[in-house]
Coordinates of C-alpha atoms and ligand atoms in Angstrom, one line a residue:
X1 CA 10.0 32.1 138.0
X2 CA 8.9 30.1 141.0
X3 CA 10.0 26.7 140.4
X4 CA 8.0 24.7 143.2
X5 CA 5.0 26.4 140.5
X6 CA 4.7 24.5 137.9
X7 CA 4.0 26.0 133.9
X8 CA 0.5 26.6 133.6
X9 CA 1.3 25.4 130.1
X10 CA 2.5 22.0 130.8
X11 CA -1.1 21.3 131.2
X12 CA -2.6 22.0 128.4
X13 CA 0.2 20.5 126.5
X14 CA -0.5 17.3 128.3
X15 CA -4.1 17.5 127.3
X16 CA -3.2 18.6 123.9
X17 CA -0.7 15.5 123.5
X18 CA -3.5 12.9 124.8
X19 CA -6.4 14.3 122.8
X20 CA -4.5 14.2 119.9
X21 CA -3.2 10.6 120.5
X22 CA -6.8 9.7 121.1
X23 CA -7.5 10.3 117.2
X24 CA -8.7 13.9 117.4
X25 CA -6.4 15.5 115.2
X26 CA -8.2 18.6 114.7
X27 CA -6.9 19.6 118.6
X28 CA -4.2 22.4 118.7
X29 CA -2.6 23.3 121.6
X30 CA -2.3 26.9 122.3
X31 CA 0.4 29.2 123.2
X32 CA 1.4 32.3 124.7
X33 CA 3.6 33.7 122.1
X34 CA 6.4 33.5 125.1
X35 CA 10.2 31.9 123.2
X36 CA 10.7 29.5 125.6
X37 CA 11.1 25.8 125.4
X38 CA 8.0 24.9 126.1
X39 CA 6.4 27.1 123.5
X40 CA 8.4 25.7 121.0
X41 CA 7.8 22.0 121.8
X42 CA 3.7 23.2 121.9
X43 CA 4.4 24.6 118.1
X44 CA 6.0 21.4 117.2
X45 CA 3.4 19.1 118.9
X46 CA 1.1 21.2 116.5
X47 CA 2.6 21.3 113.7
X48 CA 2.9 17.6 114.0
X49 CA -0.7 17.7 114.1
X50 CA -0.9 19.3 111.0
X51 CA 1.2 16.7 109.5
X52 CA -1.2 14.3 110.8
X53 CA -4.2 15.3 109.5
X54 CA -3.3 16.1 105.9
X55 CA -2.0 12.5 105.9
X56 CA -5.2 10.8 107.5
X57 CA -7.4 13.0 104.7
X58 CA -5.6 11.6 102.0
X59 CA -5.6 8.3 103.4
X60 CA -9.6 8.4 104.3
X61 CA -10.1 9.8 100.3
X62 CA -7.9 7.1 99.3
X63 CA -10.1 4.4 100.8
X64 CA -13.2 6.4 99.4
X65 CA -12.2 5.5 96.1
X66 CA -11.2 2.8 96.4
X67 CA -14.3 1.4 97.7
X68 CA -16.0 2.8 94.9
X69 CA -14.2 1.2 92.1
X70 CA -14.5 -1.7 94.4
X71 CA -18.4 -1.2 94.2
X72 CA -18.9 -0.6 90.4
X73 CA -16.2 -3.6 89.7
X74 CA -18.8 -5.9 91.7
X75 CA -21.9 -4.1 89.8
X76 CA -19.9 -5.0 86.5
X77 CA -19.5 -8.3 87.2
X78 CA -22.8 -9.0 88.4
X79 CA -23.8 -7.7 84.7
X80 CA -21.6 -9.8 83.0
X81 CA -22.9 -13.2 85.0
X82 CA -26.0 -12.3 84.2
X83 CA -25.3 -11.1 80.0
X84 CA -24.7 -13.2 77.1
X85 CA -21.5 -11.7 76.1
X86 CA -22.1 -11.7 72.1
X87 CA -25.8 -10.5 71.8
X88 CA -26.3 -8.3 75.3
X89 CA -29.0 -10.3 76.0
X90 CA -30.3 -11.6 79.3
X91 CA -28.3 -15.2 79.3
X92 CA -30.1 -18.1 80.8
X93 CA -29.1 -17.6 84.4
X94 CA -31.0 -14.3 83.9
X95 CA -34.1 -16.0 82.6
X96 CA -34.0 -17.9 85.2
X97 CA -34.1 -15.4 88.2
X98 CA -36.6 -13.4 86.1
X99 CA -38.9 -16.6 85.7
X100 CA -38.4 -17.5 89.3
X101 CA -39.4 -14.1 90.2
X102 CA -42.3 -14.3 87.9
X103 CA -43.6 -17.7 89.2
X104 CA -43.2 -16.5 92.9
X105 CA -45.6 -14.0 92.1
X106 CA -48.4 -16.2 90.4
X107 CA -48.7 -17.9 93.8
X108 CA -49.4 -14.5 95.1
X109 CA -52.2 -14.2 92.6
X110 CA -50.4 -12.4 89.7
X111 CA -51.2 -13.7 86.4
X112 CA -48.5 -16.5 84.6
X113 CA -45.4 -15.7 82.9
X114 CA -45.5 -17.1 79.6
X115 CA -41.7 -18.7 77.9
X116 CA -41.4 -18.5 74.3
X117 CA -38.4 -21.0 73.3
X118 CA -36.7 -20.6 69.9
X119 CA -34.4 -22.4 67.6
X120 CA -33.1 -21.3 64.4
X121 CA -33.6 -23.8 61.7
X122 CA -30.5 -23.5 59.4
X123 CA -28.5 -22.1 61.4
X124 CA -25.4 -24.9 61.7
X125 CA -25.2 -24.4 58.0
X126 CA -24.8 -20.7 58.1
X127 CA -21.7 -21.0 61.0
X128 CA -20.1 -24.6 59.1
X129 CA -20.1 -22.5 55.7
X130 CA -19.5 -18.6 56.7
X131 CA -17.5 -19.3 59.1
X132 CA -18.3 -18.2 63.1
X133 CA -17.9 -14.3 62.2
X134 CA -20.6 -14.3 60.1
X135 CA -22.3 -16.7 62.3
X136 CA -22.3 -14.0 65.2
X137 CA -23.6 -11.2 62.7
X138 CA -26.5 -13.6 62.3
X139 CA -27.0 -14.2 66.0
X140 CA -26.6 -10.1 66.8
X141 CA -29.1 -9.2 64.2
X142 CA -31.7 -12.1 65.5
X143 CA -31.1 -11.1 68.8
X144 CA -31.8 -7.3 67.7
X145 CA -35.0 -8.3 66.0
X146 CA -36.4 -10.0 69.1
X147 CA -36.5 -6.9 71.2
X148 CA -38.0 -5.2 69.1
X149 CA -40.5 -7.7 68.4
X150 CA -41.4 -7.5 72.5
X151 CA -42.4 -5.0 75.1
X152 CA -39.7 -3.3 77.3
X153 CA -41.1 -5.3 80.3
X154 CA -40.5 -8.5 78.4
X155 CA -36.9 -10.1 78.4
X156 CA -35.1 -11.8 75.8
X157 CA -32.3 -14.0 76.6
X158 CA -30.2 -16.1 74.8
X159 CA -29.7 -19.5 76.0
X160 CA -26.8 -20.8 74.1
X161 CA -25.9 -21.4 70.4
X162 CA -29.0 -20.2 68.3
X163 CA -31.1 -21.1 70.8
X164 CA -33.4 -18.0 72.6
X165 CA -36.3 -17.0 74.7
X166 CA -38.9 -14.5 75.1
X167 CA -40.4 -14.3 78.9
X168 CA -43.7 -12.6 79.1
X169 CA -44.7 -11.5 82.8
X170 CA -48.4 -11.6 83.7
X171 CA -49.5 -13.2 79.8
X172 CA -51.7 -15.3 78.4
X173 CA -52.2 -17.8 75.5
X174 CA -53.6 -15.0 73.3
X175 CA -51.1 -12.9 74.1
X176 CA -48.6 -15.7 73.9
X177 CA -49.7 -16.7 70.4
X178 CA -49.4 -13.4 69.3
X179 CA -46.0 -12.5 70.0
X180 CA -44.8 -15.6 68.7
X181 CA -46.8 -14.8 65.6
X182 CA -45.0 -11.1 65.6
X183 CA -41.9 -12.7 66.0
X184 CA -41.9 -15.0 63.2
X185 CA -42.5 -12.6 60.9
X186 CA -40.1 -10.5 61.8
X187 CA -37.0 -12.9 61.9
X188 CA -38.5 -15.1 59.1
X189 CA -37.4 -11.1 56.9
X190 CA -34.1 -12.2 54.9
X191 CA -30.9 -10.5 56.5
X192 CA -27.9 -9.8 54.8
X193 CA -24.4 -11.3 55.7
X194 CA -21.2 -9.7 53.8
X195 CA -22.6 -9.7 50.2
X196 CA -24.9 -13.2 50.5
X197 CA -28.9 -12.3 51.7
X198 CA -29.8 -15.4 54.0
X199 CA -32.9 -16.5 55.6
X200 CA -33.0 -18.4 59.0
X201 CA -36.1 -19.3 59.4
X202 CA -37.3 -20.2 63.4
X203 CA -39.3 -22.9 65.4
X204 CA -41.1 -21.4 68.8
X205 CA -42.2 -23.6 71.5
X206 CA -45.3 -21.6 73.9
X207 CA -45.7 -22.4 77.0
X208 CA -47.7 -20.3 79.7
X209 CA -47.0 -21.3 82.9
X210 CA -49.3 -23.6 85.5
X211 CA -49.8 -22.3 89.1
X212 CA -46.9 -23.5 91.3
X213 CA -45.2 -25.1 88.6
X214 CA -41.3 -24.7 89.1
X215 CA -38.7 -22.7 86.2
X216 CA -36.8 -26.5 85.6
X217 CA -40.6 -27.6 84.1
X218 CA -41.6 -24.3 82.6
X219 CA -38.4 -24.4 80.7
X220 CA -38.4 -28.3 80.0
X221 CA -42.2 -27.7 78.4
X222 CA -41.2 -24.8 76.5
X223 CA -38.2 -26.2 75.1
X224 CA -40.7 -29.6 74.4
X225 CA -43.1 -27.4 72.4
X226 CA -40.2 -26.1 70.6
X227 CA -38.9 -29.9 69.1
X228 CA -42.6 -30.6 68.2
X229 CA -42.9 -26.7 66.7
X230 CA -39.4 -28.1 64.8
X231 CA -41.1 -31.4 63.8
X232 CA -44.2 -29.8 62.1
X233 CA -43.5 -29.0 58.3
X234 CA -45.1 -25.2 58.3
X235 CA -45.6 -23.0 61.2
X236 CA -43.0 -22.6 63.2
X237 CA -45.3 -22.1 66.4
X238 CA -46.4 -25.0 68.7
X239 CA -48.2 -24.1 72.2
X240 CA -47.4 -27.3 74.6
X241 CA -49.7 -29.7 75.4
X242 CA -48.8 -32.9 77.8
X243 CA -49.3 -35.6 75.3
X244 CA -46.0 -33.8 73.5
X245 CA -43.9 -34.9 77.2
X246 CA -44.9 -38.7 75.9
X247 CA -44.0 -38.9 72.4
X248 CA -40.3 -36.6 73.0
X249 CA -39.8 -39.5 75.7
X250 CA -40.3 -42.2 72.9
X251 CA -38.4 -40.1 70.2
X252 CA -35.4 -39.4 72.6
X253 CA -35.4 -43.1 73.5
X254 CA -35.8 -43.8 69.2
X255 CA -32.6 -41.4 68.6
X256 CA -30.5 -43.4 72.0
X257 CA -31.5 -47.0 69.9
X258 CA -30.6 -45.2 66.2
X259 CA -27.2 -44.5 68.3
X260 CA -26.9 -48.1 69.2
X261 CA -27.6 -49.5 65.7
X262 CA -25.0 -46.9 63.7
X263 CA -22.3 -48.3 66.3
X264 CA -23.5 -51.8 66.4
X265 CA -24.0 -52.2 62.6
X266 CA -27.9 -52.9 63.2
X267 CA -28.0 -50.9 60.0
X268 CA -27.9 -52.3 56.7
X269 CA -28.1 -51.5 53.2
X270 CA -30.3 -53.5 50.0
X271 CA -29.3 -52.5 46.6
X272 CA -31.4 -52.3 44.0
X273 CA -30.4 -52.5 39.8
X274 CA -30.5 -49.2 37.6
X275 CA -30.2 -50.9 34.1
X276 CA -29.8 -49.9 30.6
X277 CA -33.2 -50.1 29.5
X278 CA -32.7 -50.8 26.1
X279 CA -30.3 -53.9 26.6
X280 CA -30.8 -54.9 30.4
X281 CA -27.5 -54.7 31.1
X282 CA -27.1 -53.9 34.7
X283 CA -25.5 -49.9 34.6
X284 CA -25.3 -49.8 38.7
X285 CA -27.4 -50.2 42.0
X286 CA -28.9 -47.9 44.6
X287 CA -28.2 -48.5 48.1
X288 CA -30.9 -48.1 50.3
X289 CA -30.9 -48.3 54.4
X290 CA -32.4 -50.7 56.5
X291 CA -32.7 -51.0 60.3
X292 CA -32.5 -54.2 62.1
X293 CA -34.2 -53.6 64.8
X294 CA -33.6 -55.9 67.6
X295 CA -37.2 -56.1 68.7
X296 CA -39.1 -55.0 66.0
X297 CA -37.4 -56.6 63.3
X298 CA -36.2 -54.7 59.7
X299 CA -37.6 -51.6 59.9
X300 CA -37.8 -49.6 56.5
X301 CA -36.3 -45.8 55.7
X302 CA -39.5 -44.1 55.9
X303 CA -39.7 -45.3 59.7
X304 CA -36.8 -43.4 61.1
X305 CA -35.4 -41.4 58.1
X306 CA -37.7 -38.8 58.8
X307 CA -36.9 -39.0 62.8
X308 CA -33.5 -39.1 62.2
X309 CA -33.4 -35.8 60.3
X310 CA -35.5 -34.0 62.7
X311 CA -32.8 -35.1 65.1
X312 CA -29.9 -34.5 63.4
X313 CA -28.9 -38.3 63.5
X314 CA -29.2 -38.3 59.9
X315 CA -25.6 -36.9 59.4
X316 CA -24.0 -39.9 61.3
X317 CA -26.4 -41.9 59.7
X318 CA -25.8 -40.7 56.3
X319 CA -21.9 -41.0 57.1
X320 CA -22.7 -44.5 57.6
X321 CA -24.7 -45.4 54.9
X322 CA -22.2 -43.5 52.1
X323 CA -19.1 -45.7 54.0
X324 CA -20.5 -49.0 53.5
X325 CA -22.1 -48.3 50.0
X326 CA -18.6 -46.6 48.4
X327 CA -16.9 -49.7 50.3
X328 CA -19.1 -52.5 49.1
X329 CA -18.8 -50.9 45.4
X330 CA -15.1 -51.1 46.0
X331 CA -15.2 -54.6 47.2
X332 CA -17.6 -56.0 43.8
X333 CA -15.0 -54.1 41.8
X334 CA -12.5 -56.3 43.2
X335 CA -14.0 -59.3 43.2
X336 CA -16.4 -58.7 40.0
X337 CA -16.3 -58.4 36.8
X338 CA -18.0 -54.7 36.9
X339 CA -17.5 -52.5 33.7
X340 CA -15.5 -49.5 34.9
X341 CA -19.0 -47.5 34.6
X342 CA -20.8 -49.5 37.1
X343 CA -22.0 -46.5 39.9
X344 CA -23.6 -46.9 43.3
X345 CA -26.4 -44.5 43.8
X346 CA -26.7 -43.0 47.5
X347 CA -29.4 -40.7 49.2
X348 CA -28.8 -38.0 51.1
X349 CA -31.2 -35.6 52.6
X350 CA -31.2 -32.0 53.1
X351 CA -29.8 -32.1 56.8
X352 CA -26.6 -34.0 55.2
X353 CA -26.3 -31.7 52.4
X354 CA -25.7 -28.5 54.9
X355 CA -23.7 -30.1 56.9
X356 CA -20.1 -29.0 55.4
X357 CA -18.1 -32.5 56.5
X358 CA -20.4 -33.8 53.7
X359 CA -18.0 -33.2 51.2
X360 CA -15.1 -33.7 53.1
X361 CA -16.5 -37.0 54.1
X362 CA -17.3 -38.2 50.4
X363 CA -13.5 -37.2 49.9
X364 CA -12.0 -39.5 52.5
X365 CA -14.0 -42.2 51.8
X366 CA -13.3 -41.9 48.4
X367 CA -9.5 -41.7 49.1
X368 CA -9.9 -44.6 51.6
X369 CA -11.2 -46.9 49.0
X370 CA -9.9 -45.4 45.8
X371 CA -13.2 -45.5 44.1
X372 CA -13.1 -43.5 41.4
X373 CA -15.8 -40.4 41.9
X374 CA -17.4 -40.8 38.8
X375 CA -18.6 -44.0 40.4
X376 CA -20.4 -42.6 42.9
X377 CA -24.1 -40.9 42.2
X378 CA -25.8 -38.7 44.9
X379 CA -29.4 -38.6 44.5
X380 CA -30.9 -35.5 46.3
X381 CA -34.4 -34.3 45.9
X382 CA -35.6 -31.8 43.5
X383 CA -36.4 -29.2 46.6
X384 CA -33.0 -29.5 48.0
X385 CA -31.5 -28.6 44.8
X386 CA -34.1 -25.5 44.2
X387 CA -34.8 -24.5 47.0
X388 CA -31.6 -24.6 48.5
X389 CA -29.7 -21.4 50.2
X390 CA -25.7 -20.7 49.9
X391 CA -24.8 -23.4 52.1
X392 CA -26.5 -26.2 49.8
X393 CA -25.3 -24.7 46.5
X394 CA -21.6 -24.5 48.4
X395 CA -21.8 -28.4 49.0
X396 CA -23.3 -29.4 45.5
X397 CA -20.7 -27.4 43.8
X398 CA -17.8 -29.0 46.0
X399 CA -19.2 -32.0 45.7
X400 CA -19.4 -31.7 41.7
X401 CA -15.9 -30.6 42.4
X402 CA -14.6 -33.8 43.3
X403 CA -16.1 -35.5 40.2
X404 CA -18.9 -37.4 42.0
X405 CA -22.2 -37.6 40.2
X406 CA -25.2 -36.0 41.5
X407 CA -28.9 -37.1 40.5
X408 CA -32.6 -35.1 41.0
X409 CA -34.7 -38.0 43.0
X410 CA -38.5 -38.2 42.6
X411 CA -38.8 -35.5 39.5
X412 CA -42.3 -34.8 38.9
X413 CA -43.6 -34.6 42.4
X414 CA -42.1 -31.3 43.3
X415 CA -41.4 -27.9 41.7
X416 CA -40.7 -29.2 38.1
X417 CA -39.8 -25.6 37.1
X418 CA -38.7 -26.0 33.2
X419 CA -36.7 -22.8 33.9
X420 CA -34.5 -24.0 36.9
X421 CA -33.6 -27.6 35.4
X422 CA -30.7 -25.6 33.2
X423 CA -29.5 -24.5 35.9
X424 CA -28.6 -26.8 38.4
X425 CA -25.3 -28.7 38.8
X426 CA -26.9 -32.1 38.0
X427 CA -25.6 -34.9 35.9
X428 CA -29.0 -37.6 35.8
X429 CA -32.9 -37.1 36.6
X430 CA -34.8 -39.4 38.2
X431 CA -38.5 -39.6 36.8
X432 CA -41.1 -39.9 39.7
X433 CA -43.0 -43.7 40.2
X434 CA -46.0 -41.8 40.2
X435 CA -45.2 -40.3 37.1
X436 CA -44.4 -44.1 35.3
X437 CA -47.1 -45.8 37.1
X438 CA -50.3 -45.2 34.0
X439 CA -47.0 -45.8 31.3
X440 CA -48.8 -48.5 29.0
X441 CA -52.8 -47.9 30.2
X442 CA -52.6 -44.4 30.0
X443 CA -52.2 -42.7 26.9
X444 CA -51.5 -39.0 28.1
X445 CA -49.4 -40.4 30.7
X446 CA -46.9 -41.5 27.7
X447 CA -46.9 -38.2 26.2
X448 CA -46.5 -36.8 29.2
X449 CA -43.7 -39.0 30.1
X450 CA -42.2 -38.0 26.4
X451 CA -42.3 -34.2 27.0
X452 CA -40.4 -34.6 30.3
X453 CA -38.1 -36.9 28.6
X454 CA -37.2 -33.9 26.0
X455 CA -37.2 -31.4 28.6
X456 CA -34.4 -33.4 30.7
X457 CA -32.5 -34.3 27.1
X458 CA -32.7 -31.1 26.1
X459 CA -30.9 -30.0 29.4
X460 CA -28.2 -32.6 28.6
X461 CA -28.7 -34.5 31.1
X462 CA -29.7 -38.4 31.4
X463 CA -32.7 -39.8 32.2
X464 CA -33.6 -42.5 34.8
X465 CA -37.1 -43.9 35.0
X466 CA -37.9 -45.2 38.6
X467 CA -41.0 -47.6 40.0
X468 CA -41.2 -49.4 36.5
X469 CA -43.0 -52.8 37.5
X470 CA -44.1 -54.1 34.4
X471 CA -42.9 -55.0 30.9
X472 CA -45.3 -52.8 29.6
X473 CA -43.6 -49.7 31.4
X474 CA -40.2 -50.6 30.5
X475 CA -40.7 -51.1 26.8
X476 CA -42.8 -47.8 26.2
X477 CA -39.9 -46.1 28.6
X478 CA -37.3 -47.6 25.6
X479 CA -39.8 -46.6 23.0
X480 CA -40.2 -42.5 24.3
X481 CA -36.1 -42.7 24.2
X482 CA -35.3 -43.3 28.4
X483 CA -32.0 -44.2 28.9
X484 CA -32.1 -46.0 32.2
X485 CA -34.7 -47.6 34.7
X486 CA -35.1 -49.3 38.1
X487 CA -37.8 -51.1 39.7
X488 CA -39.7 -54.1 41.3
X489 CA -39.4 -55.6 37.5
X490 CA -35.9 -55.6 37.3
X491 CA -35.0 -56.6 40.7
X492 CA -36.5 -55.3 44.1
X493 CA -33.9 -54.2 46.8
X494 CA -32.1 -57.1 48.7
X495 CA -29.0 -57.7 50.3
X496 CA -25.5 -57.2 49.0
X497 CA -25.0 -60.8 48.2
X498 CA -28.4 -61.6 46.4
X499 CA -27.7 -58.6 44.5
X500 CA -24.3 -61.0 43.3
X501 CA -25.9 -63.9 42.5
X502 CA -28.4 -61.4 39.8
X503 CA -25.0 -59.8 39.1
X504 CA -23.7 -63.3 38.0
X505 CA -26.3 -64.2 36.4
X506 CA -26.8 -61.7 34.2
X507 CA -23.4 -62.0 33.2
X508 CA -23.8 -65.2 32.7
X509 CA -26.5 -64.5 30.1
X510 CA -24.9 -61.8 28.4
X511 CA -21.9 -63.7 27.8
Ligands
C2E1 P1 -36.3 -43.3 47.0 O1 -35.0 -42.7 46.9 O2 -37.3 -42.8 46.0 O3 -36.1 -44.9 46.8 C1 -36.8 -45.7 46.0 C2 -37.9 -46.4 46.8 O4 -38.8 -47.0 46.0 C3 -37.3 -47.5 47.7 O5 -38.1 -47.6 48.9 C4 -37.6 -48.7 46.8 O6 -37.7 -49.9 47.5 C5 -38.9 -48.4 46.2 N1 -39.1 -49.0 44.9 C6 -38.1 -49.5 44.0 N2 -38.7 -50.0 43.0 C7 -40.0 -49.9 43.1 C8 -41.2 -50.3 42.3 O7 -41.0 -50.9 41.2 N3 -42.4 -50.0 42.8 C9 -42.6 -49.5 44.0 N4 -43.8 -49.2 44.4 N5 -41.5 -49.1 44.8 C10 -40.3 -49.3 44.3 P2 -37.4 -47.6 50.3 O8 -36.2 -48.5 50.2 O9 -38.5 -48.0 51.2 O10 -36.9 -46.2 50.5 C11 -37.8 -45.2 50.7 C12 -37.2 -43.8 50.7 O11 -36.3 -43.7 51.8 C13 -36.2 -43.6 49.5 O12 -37.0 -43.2 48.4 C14 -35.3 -42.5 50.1 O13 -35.9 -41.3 49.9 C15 -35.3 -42.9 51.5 N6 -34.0 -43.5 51.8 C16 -33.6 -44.8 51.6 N7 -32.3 -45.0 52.0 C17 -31.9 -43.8 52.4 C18 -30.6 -43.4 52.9 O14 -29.6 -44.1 53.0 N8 -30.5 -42.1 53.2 C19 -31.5 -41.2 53.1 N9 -31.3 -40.0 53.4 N10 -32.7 -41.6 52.6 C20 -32.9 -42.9 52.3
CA2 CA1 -33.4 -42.4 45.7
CA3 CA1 -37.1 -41.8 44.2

C-alpha cells in the first residue's frame, strides 16, 4: 500500500472517536473486516462504546428512581405537615389553608364557609384516670364519628388535645345549625373504652363566616362561641354573636385577677359552726371562700365559683382553699382545746372531683400537716355523687381510701333517689335550707323533714341540718331525731379568729 495515501479508515475512526466523545454513544464505527491494526483499534473504540452505554443506561435509570422516591418522600411529608398524626384528620395548619381557600372564594362571590369548633367536656378526666392509651381510643373514635356526621366535601380537623372542627364550604346558618345538631347526637352516643362504657359529652361553637373577614377572626369567633356553648348548662350548641367577643374579654380578664388573688392571698376563708344540736356543743366548722377583691371589695363564692369552674381555675382554687382550711384546723388543734373529733368541712365541685391530683393533693396536705383524715369532711353535691361517671367514683373511692369523710351538700334539691342513697360512698347528709326553712310554721314540712331523717338513718349515715335560723327550727330538728345543724342561728360565717373568740366562749360555758 501507498503510504503518501492515507487509510480511508483513519477518517471515519476520527469521526467515530469525536462523535462519541461528544455524548452520542449510540455511534459505531465501521469496519472492513480487514486484520490489521487499524481494524482492531476501530473494534476496540466500539466496544468501548458499548461499555459506555450500558453504563450511562444504568446510571440515567438510577437517577429515575431515585427522583421518584425523592418525589413521593416530599408528597409524604407534605401529608404528614398537613395530618394530625393520632386521628388522620386534617390538623389545624390544614384547616387553615382550606378556610383561607374558602374565604378567598366568598370575595369572588361564593357563598361562606361555616367553622364548627368543638371541645369535649370531660375529657381531662377520661386521660388523668385511664391513662393516655385510652385517652387516644376516645379521641380516634370521636374523630371517626365526626366524618361520618359530615359530607365528603366537608373537613374535619383536629386542632389539638380534644379540641376539633368541622369546615363547611359554601354553608349557611341553617345548614350550620344542623350539622352541629347531627353531630351532637352522634358523639353525645356512649362509647366503650376496655370494659368501662363512657360518655364525653361536647360544646360546639358556630360561626359562618362575614365577607372579607380573615381565618385568624373566623377561628377566634368560632372558638368564642364555643366557651359561651361551654358556659350554657344544656345545649351544647351556641352560634356567635358579637356581644359574646365583650363578655370573654371580661371573663379572661376575671380568670388573669382570680390568678392574681390565688398567688397574692386575696382569697380568704370564713368558717362557719356545725354543732351538736341536742347539746350545742360545737362538732366542727365549714370553711367557706371569700375574695378580696382589691376594687370591688369581698366578693362572695357564688360571684366567681361558678366562673372559676367554667374556667378550670377552680382546681388551683380548690387546692387553695383545702391548704389553708386543713392548715388552719391543724393550727386550732394546736393552740385549742379541740376534742379530737372536731372536723373542718370543705367544698369541692365537680371540676375538682375529676381532676385526679384531687386525691393526691388531700394526701400531701394531709401528710404536711398530720391532720388526722377523719378530720377532714368533703362536702360534694348530691349530682356529683349520682350522676358521676368512672372518673368521679375513682376519686370518691380514693378519697374514702385515705380515711377522709365525705358529705352529700344541699340534699333535697336534687335527685333525692331513695334507691341510690345506699349506695354511695358517703359518711354524713346535709339537709337542704330550703327543705328546713317552713321547720316550726309548717306542719308537713316536719313530717317531711322526719321521713328524710329516717331515710338517711336508715342508710346509716348522719344527719346534718343546714340554713336553721331560728330556735324554733333547731328544737323541732332535735325533736324529729337530727344529729347536727349549722346556720345564721348558731353562728354566721366569719373570719378564722372570730370563729376563736365563739370557740372560747363556748368553752368557756360548757366548762
Ligand atoms: P353551701 O355549701 O350550701 O354553703 C352554705 C351557704 O349557706 C353559705 O353561703 C352560707 O353562708 C349560707 N348559710 C349558712 N347558714 C345560713 C342560714 O342560716 N341561712 C341562710 N340563708 N344561709 C346560710 P356562701 O358562703 O355564700 O356559699 C355559697 C356556696 O358557694 C356554698 O354553698 C358552696 O356551694 C359554694 N362555696 C363556698 N365556698 C366554696 C369553696 O371553697 N369551694 C367550692 N367549690 N365552693 C364553695
Ligand atoms: Ca357546703
Ligand atoms: Ca349546702
Amino acid at each position: 500500500m501507498n503510504s503518501e495515501v492515507p487509510d480511508p479508515r483513519l477518517h471515519s475512526l476520527v469521526e467515530g472517536i469525536v462523535r462519541i466523545a461528544s455524548g452520542d454513544l449510540s455511534t459505531r464505527i465501521p469496519h472492513s473486516g480487514a486484520r490489521d491494526d487499524v481494524a482492531a483499534v476501530i473494534a476496540g473504540i466500539n466496544l468501548m462504546a458499548d461499555d459506555l452505554q450500558t453504563i450511562y443506561q444504568e446510571l440515567e435509570e438510577r437517577v429515575e428512581s431515585r427522583t421518584a422516591m425523592l418525589r413521593q418522600a416530599q408528597v409524604e411529608l407534605e401529608r404528614m405537615a398537613l395530618t394530625d398524626p393520632l386521628t388522620q384528620l386534617a390538623n389545624r395548619t390544614a384547616l387553615n389553608s382550606v378556610l383561607s381557600h374558602a374565604l378567598a372564594e366568598t370575595s369572588r362571590g361564593e357563598l361562606p364557609p361555616a367553622l364548627l369548633i368543638l371541645d369535649l367536656d370531660s375529657f381531662k378526666g377520661i386521660n388523668d384516670t385511664l391513662g393516655h392509651s385510652a385517652g387516644d381510643d376516645v379521641l380516634r373514635v370521636i374523630a371517626r364519628r365526626l366524618q361520618d356526621a359530615v359530607r365528603v366535601t366537608d373537613t374535619v380537623a383536629r386542632l389539638g388535645g380534644d379540641e376539633f372542627a368541622v369546615m363547611l364550604p359554601k354553608s349557611n346558618l341553617v345548614r350550620a345549625r344542623r350539622v352541629a345538631n347531627r353531630i351532637l347526637k352522634a358523639l353525645s352516643e356512649s362509647l366503650d373504652i376496655g370494659d368501662l362504657r363512657i360518655t364525653c359529652g361536647t360544646s360546639i361553637g358556630v360561626r359562618v363566616a362575614e365577607p372579607g373577614q380573615s381565618v385568624d377572626d373566623l377561628v377566634m369567633e368560632a372558638d368564642t362561641a364555643m366557651y359561651a356553648a361551654k358556659a350554657q348548662p344544656h345545649s351544647g350548641i351556641k352560634v356567635f354573636e358579637p356581644a359574646l367577643l365583650y363578655a370573654r374579654r371580661l371573663q379572661s380578664l376575671m380568670v388573669t385577677e382570680m390568678r392574681e388573688a390565688i398567688l397574692h392571698d386575696q382569697l380568704t376563708l370564713h368558717y362557719q359552726p356545725v354543732v351538736e344540736l341536742a347539746t350545742g356543743r360545737i362538732e366542727g366548722v365549714e370553711a367557706l371562700v371569700r375574695w378580696n377583691h382589691p376594687e370591688r371589695g369581698l366578693l362572695m363564692p357564688d360571684q366567681f365559683i361558678p366562673l372559676a369552674e367554667e374556667t378550670g381555675m377552680i382546681v388551683e382554687l380548690g387546692h387553695w382553699v383545702l391548704r389553708n382550711a386543713v392548715r388552719q384546723l391543724r393550727d386550732w388543734q394546736d393552740r385549742l382545746p379541740l376534742d379530737s373529733q372536731f372536723s373542718v368541712r370543705v367544698n369541692i365541685s365537680t371540676t375538682e372531683l375529676q381532676n385526679l391530683e384531687l386525691i393526691e393533693h388531700v394526701q400531701d396536705i394531709l401528710r404536711e400537716t398530720g391532720v388526722d383524715a377523719a378530720n377532714l369532711i368533703i362536702e360534694l353535691t348530691e349530682s356529683m355523687a349520682v350522676t358521676g361517671g368512672d372518673v368521679d367514683k375513682y376519686s370518691l373511692s380514693g378519697l374514702r381510701q385515705l380515711g377522709v369523710q365525705l358529705e352529700i351538700d344541699d340534699f333535697g334539691t336534687g335527685y333525692s333517689s331513695i334507691s341510690y342513697l345506699r349506695r354511695l360512698p358517703v359518711n354524713v347528709v346535709k339537709i337542704d335550707r330550703s327543705l328546713i326553712a317552713g321547720l316550726g310554721t309548717d306542719e308537713e314540712q316536719g313530717r317531711f323533714v322526719e321521713a328524710v331523717l329516717h331515710l338517711i338513718h336508715a342508710c346509716g349515715l348522719k344527719a346534718v341540718a343546714e340554713g336553721i335560723e331560728t330556735a324554733e327550727q333547731a328544737e323541732e330538728l332535735v325533736r324529729l331525731g337530727c344529729g347536727s345543724g349549722q346556720g345564721y342561728y348558731f353562728g354566721r360565717p366569719a373570719p378564722a379568729e372570730s370563729f376563736e373568740e365563739t370557740l372560747a366562749q363556748w368553752s368557756a360555758v360548757s366548762e
